[in-house]
XYZ file of C-alpha atoms in Angstrom:
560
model
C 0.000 0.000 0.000
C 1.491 3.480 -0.885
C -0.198 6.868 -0.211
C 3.053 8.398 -2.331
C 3.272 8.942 -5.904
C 6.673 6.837 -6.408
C 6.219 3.246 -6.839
C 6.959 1.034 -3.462
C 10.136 0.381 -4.793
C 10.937 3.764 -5.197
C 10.294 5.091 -1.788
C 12.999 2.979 0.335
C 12.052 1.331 3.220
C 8.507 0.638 4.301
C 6.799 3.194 6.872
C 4.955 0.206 8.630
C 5.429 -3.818 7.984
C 3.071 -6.483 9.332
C 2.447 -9.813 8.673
C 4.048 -9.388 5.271
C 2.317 -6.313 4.060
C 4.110 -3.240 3.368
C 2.743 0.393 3.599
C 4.436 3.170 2.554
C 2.427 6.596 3.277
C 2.890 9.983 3.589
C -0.498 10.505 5.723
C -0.746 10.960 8.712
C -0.469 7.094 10.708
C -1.667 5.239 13.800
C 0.466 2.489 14.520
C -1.682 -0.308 17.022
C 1.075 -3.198 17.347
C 0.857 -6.223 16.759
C -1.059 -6.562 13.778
C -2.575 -2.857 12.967
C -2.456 0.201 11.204
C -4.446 3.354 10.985
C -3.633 5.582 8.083
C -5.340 9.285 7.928
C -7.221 10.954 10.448
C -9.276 9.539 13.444
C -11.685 10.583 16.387
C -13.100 9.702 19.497
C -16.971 10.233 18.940
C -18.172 13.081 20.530
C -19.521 15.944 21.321
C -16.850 16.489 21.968
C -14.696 14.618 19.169
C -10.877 14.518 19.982
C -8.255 13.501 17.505
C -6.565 9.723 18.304
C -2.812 9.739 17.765
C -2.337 6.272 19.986
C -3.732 3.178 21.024
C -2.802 0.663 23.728
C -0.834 -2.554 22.048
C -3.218 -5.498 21.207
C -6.244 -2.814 20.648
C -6.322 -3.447 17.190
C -7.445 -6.782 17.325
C -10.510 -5.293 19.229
C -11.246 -2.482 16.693
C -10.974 -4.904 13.605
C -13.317 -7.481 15.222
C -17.076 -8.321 14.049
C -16.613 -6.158 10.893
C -14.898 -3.249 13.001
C -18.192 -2.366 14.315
C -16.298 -0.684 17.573
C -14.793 1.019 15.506
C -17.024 2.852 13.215
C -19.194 3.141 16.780
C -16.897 4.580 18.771
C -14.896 6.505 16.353
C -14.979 8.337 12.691
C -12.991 10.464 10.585
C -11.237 10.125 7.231
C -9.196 7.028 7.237
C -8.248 3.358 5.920
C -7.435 0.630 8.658
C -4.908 -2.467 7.672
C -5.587 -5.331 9.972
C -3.424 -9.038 9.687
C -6.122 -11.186 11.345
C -4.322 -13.625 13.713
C -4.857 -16.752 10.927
C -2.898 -14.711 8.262
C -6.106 -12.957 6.373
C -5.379 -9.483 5.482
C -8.248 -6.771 6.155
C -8.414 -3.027 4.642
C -11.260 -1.239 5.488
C -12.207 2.575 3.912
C -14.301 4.528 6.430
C -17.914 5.086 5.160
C -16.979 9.732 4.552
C -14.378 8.034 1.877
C -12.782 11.181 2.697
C -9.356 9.295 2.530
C -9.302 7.832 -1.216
C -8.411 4.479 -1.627
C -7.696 2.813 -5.082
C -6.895 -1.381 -5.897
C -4.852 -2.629 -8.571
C -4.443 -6.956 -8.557
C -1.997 -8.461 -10.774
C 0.870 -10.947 -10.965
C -0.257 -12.386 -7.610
C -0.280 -9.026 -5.831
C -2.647 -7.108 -4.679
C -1.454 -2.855 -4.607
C -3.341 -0.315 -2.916
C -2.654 3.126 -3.175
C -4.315 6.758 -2.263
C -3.644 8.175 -5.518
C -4.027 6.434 -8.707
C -0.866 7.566 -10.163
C 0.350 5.185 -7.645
C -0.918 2.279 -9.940
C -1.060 3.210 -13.529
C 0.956 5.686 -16.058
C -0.277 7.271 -19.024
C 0.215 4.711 -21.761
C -1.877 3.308 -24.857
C -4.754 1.542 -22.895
C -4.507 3.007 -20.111
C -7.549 4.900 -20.301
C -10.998 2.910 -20.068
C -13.058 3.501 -22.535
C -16.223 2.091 -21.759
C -15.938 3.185 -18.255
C -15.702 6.514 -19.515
C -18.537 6.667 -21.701
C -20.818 5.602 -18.140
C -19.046 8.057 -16.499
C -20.401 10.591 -19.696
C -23.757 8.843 -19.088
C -24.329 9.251 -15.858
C -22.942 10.067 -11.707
C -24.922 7.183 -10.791
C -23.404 5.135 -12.701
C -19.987 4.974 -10.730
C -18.882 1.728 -9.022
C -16.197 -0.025 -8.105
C -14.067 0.619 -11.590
C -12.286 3.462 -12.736
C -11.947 5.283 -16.150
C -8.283 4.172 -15.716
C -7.737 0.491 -16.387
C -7.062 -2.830 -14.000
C -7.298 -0.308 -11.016
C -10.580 -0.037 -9.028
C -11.760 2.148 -6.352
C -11.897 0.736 -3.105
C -15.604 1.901 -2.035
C -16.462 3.727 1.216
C -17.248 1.730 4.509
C -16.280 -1.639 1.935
C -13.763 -4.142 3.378
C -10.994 -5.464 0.733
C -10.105 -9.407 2.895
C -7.190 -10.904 1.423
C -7.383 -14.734 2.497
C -4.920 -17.416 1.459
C -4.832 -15.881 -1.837
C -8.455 -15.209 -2.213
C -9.796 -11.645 -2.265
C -13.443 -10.784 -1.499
C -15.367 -7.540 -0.419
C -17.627 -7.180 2.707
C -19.771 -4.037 3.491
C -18.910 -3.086 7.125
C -21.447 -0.069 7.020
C -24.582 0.713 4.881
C -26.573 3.756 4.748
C -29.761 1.548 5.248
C -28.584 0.901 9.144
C -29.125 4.687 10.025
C -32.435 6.008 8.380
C -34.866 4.714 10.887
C -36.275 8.571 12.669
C -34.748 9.799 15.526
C -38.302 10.712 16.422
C -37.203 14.122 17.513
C -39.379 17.043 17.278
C -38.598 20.350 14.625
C -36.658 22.236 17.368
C -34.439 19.293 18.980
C -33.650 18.077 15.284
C -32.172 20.837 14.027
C -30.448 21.548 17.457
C -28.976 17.557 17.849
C -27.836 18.190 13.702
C -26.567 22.017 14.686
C -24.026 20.152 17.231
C -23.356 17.163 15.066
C -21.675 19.570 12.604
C -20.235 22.038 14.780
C -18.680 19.048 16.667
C -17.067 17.543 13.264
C -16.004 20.386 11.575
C -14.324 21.455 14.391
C -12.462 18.627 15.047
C -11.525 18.679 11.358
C -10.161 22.139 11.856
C -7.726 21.452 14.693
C -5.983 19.066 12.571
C -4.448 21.724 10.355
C -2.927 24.851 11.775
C -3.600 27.168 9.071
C -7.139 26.388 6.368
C -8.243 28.277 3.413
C -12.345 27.478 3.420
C -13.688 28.075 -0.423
C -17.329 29.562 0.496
C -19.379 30.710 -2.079
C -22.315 32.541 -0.389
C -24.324 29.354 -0.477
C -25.540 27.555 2.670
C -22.933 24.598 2.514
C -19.849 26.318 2.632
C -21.267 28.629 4.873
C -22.221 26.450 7.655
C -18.238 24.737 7.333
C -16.576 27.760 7.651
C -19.148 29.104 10.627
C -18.268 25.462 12.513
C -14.155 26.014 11.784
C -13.974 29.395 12.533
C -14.751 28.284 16.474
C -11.682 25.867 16.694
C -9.215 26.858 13.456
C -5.882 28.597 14.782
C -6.396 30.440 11.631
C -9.090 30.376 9.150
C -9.059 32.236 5.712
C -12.330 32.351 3.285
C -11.979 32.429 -0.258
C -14.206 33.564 -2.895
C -14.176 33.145 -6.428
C -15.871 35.900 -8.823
C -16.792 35.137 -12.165
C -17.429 37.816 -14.553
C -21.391 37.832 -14.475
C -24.329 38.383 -12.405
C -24.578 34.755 -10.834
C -20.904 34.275 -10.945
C -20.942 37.291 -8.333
C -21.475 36.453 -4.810
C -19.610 38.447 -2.794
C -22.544 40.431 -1.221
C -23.484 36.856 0.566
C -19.589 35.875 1.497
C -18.891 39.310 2.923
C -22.310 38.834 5.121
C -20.603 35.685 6.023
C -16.924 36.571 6.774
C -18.020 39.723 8.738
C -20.508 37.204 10.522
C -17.664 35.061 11.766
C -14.731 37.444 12.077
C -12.442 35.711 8.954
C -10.557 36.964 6.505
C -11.920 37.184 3.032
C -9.951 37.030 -0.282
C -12.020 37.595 -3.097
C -10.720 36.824 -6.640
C -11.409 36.748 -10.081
C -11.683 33.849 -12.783
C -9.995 34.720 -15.812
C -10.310 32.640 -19.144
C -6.619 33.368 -19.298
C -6.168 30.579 -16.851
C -7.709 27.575 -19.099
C -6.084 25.513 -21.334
C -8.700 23.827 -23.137
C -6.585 20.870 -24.282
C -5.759 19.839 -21.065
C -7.488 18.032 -18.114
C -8.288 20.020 -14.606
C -7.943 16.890 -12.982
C -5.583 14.459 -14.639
C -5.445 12.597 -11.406
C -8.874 11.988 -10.429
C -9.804 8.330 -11.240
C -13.136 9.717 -13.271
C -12.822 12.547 -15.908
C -15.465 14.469 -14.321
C -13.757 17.924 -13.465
C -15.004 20.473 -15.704
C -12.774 22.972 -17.541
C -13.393 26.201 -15.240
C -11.648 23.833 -12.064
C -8.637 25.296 -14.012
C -9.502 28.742 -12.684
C -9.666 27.185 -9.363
C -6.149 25.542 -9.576
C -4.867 28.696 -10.921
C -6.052 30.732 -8.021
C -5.228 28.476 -5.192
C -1.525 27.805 -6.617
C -1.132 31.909 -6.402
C -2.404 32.169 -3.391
C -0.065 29.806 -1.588
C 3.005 31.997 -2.580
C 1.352 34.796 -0.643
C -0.078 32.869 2.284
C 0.017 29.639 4.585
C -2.470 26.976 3.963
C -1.906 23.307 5.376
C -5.787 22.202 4.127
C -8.558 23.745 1.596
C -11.704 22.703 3.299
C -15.653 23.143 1.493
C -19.005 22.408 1.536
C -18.624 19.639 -1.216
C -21.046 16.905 -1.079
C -23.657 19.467 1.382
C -26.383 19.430 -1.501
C -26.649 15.279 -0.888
C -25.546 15.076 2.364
C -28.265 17.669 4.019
C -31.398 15.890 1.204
C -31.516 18.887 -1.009
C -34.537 16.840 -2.787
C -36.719 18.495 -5.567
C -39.314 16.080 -5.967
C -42.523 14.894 -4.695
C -40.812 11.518 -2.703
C -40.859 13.862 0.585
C -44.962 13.379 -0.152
C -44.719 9.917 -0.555
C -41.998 8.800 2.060
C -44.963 10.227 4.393
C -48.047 8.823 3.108
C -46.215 5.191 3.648
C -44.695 6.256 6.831
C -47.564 7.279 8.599
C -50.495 7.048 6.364
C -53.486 9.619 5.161
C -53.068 11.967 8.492
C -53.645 15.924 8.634
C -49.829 16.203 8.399
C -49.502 14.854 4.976
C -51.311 17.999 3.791
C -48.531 20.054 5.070
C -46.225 18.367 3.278
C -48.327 18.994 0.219
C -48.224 22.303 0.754
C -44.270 22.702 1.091
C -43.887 21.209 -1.924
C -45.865 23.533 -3.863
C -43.664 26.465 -2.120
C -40.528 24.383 -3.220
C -40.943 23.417 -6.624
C -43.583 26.061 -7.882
C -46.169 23.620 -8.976
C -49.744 23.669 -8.115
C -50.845 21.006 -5.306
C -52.519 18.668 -8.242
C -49.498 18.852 -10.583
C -47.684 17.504 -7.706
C -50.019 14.706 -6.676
C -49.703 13.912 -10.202
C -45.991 13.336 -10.360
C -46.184 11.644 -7.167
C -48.901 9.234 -8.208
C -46.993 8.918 -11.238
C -43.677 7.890 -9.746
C -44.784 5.630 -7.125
C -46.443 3.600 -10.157
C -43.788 3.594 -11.913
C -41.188 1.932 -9.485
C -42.848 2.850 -5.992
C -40.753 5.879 -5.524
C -37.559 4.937 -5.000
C -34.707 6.000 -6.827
C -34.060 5.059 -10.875
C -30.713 5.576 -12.090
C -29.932 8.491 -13.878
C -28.959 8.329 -16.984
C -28.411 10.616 -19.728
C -27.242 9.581 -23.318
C -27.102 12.538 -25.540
C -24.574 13.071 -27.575
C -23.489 8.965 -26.635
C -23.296 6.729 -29.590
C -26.610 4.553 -30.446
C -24.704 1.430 -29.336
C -23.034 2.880 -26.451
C -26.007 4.215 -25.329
C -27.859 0.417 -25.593
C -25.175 -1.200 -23.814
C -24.741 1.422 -20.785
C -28.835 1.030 -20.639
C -28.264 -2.547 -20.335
C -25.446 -2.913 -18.204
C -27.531 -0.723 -15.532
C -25.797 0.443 -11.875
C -23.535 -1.247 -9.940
C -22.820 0.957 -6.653
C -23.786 -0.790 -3.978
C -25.476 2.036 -2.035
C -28.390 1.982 -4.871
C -29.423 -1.140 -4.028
C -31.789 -1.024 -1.453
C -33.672 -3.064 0.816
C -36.938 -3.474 -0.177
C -38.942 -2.164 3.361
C -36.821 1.445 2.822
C -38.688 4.501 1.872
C -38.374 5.615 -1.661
C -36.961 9.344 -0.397
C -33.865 7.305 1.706
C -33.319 5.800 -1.692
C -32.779 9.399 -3.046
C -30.460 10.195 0.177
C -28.779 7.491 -0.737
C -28.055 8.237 -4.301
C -27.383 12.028 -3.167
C -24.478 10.548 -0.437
C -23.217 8.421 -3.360
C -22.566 11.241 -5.985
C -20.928 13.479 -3.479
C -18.435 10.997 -2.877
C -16.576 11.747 -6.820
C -15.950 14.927 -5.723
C -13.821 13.984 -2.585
C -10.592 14.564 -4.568
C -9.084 18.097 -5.454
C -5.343 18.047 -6.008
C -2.829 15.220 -5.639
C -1.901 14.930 -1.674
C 2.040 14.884 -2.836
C 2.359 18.411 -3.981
C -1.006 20.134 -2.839
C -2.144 20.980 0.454
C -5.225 18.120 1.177
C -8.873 18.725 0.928
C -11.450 18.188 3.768
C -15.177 18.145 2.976
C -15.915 17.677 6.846
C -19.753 17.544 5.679
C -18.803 13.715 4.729
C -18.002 13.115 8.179
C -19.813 9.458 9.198
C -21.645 11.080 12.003
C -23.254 14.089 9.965
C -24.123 11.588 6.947
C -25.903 9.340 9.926
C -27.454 12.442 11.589
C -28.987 13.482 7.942
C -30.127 9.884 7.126
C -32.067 9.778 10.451
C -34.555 12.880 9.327
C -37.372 12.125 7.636
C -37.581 13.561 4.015
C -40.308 15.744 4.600
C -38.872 17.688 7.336
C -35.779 18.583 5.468
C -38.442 20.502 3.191
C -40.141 21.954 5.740
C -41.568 25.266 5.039
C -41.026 25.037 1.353
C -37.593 25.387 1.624
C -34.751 22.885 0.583
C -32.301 21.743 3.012
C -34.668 22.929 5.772
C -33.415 21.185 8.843
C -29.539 23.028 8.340
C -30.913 26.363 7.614
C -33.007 26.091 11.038
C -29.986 24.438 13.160
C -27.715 27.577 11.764
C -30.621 30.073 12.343
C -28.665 32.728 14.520
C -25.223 31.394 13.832
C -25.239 32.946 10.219
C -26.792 35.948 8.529
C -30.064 35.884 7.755
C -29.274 37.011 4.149
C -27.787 33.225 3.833
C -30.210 31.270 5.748
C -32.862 32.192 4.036
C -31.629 32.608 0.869
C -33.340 29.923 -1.872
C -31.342 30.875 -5.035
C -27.990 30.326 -5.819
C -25.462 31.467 -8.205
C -22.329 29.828 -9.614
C -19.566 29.482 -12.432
C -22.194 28.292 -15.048
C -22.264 31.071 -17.021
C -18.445 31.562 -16.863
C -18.246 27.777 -18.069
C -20.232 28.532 -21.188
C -18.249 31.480 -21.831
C -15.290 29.154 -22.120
C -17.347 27.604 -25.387
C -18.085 31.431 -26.149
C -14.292 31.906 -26.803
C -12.907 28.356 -28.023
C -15.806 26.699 -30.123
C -14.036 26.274 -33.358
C -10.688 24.885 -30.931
C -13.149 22.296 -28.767
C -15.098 21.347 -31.536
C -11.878 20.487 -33.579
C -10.678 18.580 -30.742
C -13.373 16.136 -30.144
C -13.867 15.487 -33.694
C -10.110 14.671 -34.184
C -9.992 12.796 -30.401
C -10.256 9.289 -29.026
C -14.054 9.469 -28.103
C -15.370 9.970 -31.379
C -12.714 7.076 -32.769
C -13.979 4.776 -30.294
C -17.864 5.464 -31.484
C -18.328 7.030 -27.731
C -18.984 10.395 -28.949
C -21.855 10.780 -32.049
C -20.545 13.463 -33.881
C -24.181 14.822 -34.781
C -23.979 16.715 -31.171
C -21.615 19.154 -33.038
C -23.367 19.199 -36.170
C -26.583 20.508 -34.708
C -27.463 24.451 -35.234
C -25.818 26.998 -32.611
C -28.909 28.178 -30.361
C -28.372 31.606 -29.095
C -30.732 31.692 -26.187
C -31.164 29.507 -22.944
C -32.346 26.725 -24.791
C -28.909 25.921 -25.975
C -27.077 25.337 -23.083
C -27.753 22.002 -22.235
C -25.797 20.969 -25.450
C -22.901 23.750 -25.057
C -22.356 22.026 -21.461
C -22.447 18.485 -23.006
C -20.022 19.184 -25.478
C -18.111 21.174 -22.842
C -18.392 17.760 -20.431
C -17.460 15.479 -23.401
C -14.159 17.922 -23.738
C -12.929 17.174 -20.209
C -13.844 13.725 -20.703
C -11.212 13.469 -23.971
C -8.708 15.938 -22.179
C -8.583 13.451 -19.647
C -8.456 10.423 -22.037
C -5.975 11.768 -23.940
C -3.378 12.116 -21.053
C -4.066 8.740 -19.728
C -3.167 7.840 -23.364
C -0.264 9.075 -23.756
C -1.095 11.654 -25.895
């Protein structure tokens, strides 16, 4: 195992050896002799969490027994534990946040795990998965165990890789279905049990790094991390990034914020002088799913750490899923099966009109209609435009593999939608490579906020019409008003299409000269259609923008 970007053989001598496996890492690493190791970041459970930097001798034995239940009850945090059971089996087990990556490449009668992909693979002809890529291009829900780069495969969160005499298999030590039974708590003590849940994680995150730069983009996410770290961070600066537009410009809402908490604000511009659209943002990342502006973001931060110190970027990635920012009429239905045709389903009714804008019989409808369809619960996403025909028919037919989608048949439809939410969040985990970048934390993946969240009923995190209800109430007083309440949001789109705006004749050259249309992934009739000037258009100026990163990305892999 290697958390380094040299090759084992590389690095010199082995940080930790047990039982004949070897673990080279850079991250930060718990050491429970005999048979035991801890790498990344642990904590007691709390309020209030505390960071673990020891155990007794002999502990781990404890911790790694009846599928390290003690553990993930006692403790969380972002980490990977290697256990040699006492009969020679080999145990690594990813903590359910996922918030320490964790990739698997088997061949030649070993078995190589590393924390960064470029641990396992180089750019070479093949290297790049083709048909992994065009589900990727399909569809976030249609991420599982493989990666777009090939032989190596992710190592999914709260999943157990046993090595036993030469056998591997995969056990799930935690599932979101085990936590989304209600906590039966009433409006107030919800949101006040979730308000400490967060505070208490976030925090703990933040005393793990003596200086953090917090990206916070006037949305409620971000805002809520940085309002937790600013409490126990020894310093804390916010960043905000401006794109040249109206939504791109937030600054009113992260100036409310920074003044709110007492931080430091650096606000600063994207500039299409900083993309390069024949390369990938995120050459690393095991999916080619970072769009083109992340190049803005890379730009920015590399700048910045000439000026300033930052040990960690932390964010509010992953807060849409993780706090049930649902849009649909499931809230309406996860209630009417819960606890039948009561006086409180008509509330529900109601917030849904206030939430979506629909009248109370267009959303009956598409309730009534989705329950028939598949009772509710949650279909795979897929989208196929600009896929070729017979791409398209085998990604159809191939369907989803996460585990996390496939639920239990007694679970409401809406925790079927959490869980798809939690599952998407997790691609967006990784930023820049560990080696040469500072790391980045999105505490809101923390095990104990993802269990706190699954616990409340849909239709109380749309309570009131608003999304994400139960965090805006739990924060009520600890951030302005002007964020709390606020239901729209803002955001680099429009700075993204711009990037089309001023290289179409450039991306459209490179796609139909690149590997995806080759391979039959892209149909070349998405370029061919007729330019549309007004909103309408979009859609396909940010497929063909996604299907650029996607080639960007293949291209390096190959070599190229």
């Amino acid at each position: 195992m290697s958390t380094n970007r040299q090759a084992p053989e590389q690095q010199g001598p082995p940080t930790f050896e047990i039982s004949g496996v070897r673990i080279w890492t850079a991250e930060p690493a718990i050491a429970v002799p005999p048979r035991t190791v801890i790498i990344g970041h642990l904590f007691t459970r709390g309020p209030p969490s505390r960071r673990v930097e020891a155990f007794e001798v002999g502990e781990g034995d404890g911790l790694a027994a009846n599928d390290a239940q003690r553990l993930l009850r006692q403790y969380w945090g972002g980490y990977v534990m290697v256990h040699a059971d006492p009969g020679g089996a080999v145990r690594i087990f990813r903590d359910p946040s996922g918030l320490l990556p964790c990739y698997v490449r088997r061949d030649r009668g070993r078995v190589t795990l590393a924390g960064s992909i470029t641990d396992l693979a180089n750019p070479a002809p093949g290297s790049a998965n083709l048909d992994e890529i065009a589900r990727i291009l399909a569809g976030g829900d249609l991420r599982g165990r493989r990666t777009c780069v090939s032989d190596v495969e992710e190592l999914i969160a709260s999943e157990c890789l046993v090595i036993d005499k030469g056998e591997l298999r995969t056990e799930q030590y935690w599932s979101p279905w085990d936590h989304v039974a209600s906590s039966g708590l009433g409006a107030d003590d919800m949101a006040d049990a979730l308000r400490r849940t967060i505070a208490d994680c976030v925090g703990a995150w933040a005393t793990c790094f003596p200086s953090i730069m917090v990206g916070v983009s006037g949305g409620l996410d971000s805002s809520i991390v940085a309002a937790s770290a600013a409490n126990m961070a020894k310093r804390l600066t916010c960043l905000n990034l401006v794109s040249p537009d109206f939504d791109g410009d937030e600054r009113r809402y992260a100036r409310a914020l920074a003044e709110s908490i007492g931080t430091l604000l650096i606000e600063e511009h994207r500039e299409l002088q900083d993309i390069d659209v024949t390369v990938s943002a995120a050459p690393h990342h095991p999916w080619p799913v970072a769009p083109l502006y992340k190049q803005t973001n890379e730009a920015i931060h590399r700048r910045l750490l000439g000026q300033l110190p930052v040990d960690a970027f932390f964010s509010g990635n992953g807060g849409d899923g993780i706090l049930c920012g649902v849009r649909s009429a499931v809230p309406f239905i996860d209630r009417l099966l819960a606890e039948g045709p009561r006086p409180s389903l008509a509330s529900t009714l109601y917030d849904l009109t206030l939430l979506t804008g629909a009248d109370t019989k267009t959303v009956l409808k598409h309730g009534w209609d989705r329950y028939r369809r598949n009772r509710g619960r949650h279909s795979p996403l897929i989208n196929l435009a600009g896929l070729g025909k017979e791409v398209g028919r085998k990604i159809r037919a191939e369907g989803a593999s996460h585990p996390w989608l496939d639920a239990p048949d007694d679970i409401l439809p809406g925790k079927t939608v959490h869980a798809a939410f939690l599952m998407r969040a997790q691609k967006g985990i990784e930023l820049y490579p560990r080696a040469t970048m500072p790391p980045h934390i999105a505490p809101l993946m923390s095990q104990p906020i993802i269990e706190a969240c699954l616990a409340i009923p849909t239709w109380d995190w749309i309570a009131g019409g608003q999304n994400r209800a139960v965090a805006r109430k739990a924060f009520e007083g600890c951030l302005p008003e002007l964020i709390t309440a606020r239901t729209q949001k803002g955001g680099p789109g429009d700075f993204h299409l711009s990037i089309y705006r001023a290289h179409r004749s450039a991306l459209h050259d490179r796609l139909r000269g690149g590997i995806l249309a080759e391979s039959g992934i892209l149909d070349l009739a998405l370029l061919d259609t007729p330019e549309d000037p007004s909103w309408r258009g979009t859609d396909r100026i940010d497929r063909i923008l996604t299907f650029v990163a996607a080639e960007n990305w293949a291209r390096y892999w190959e070599g190229n």
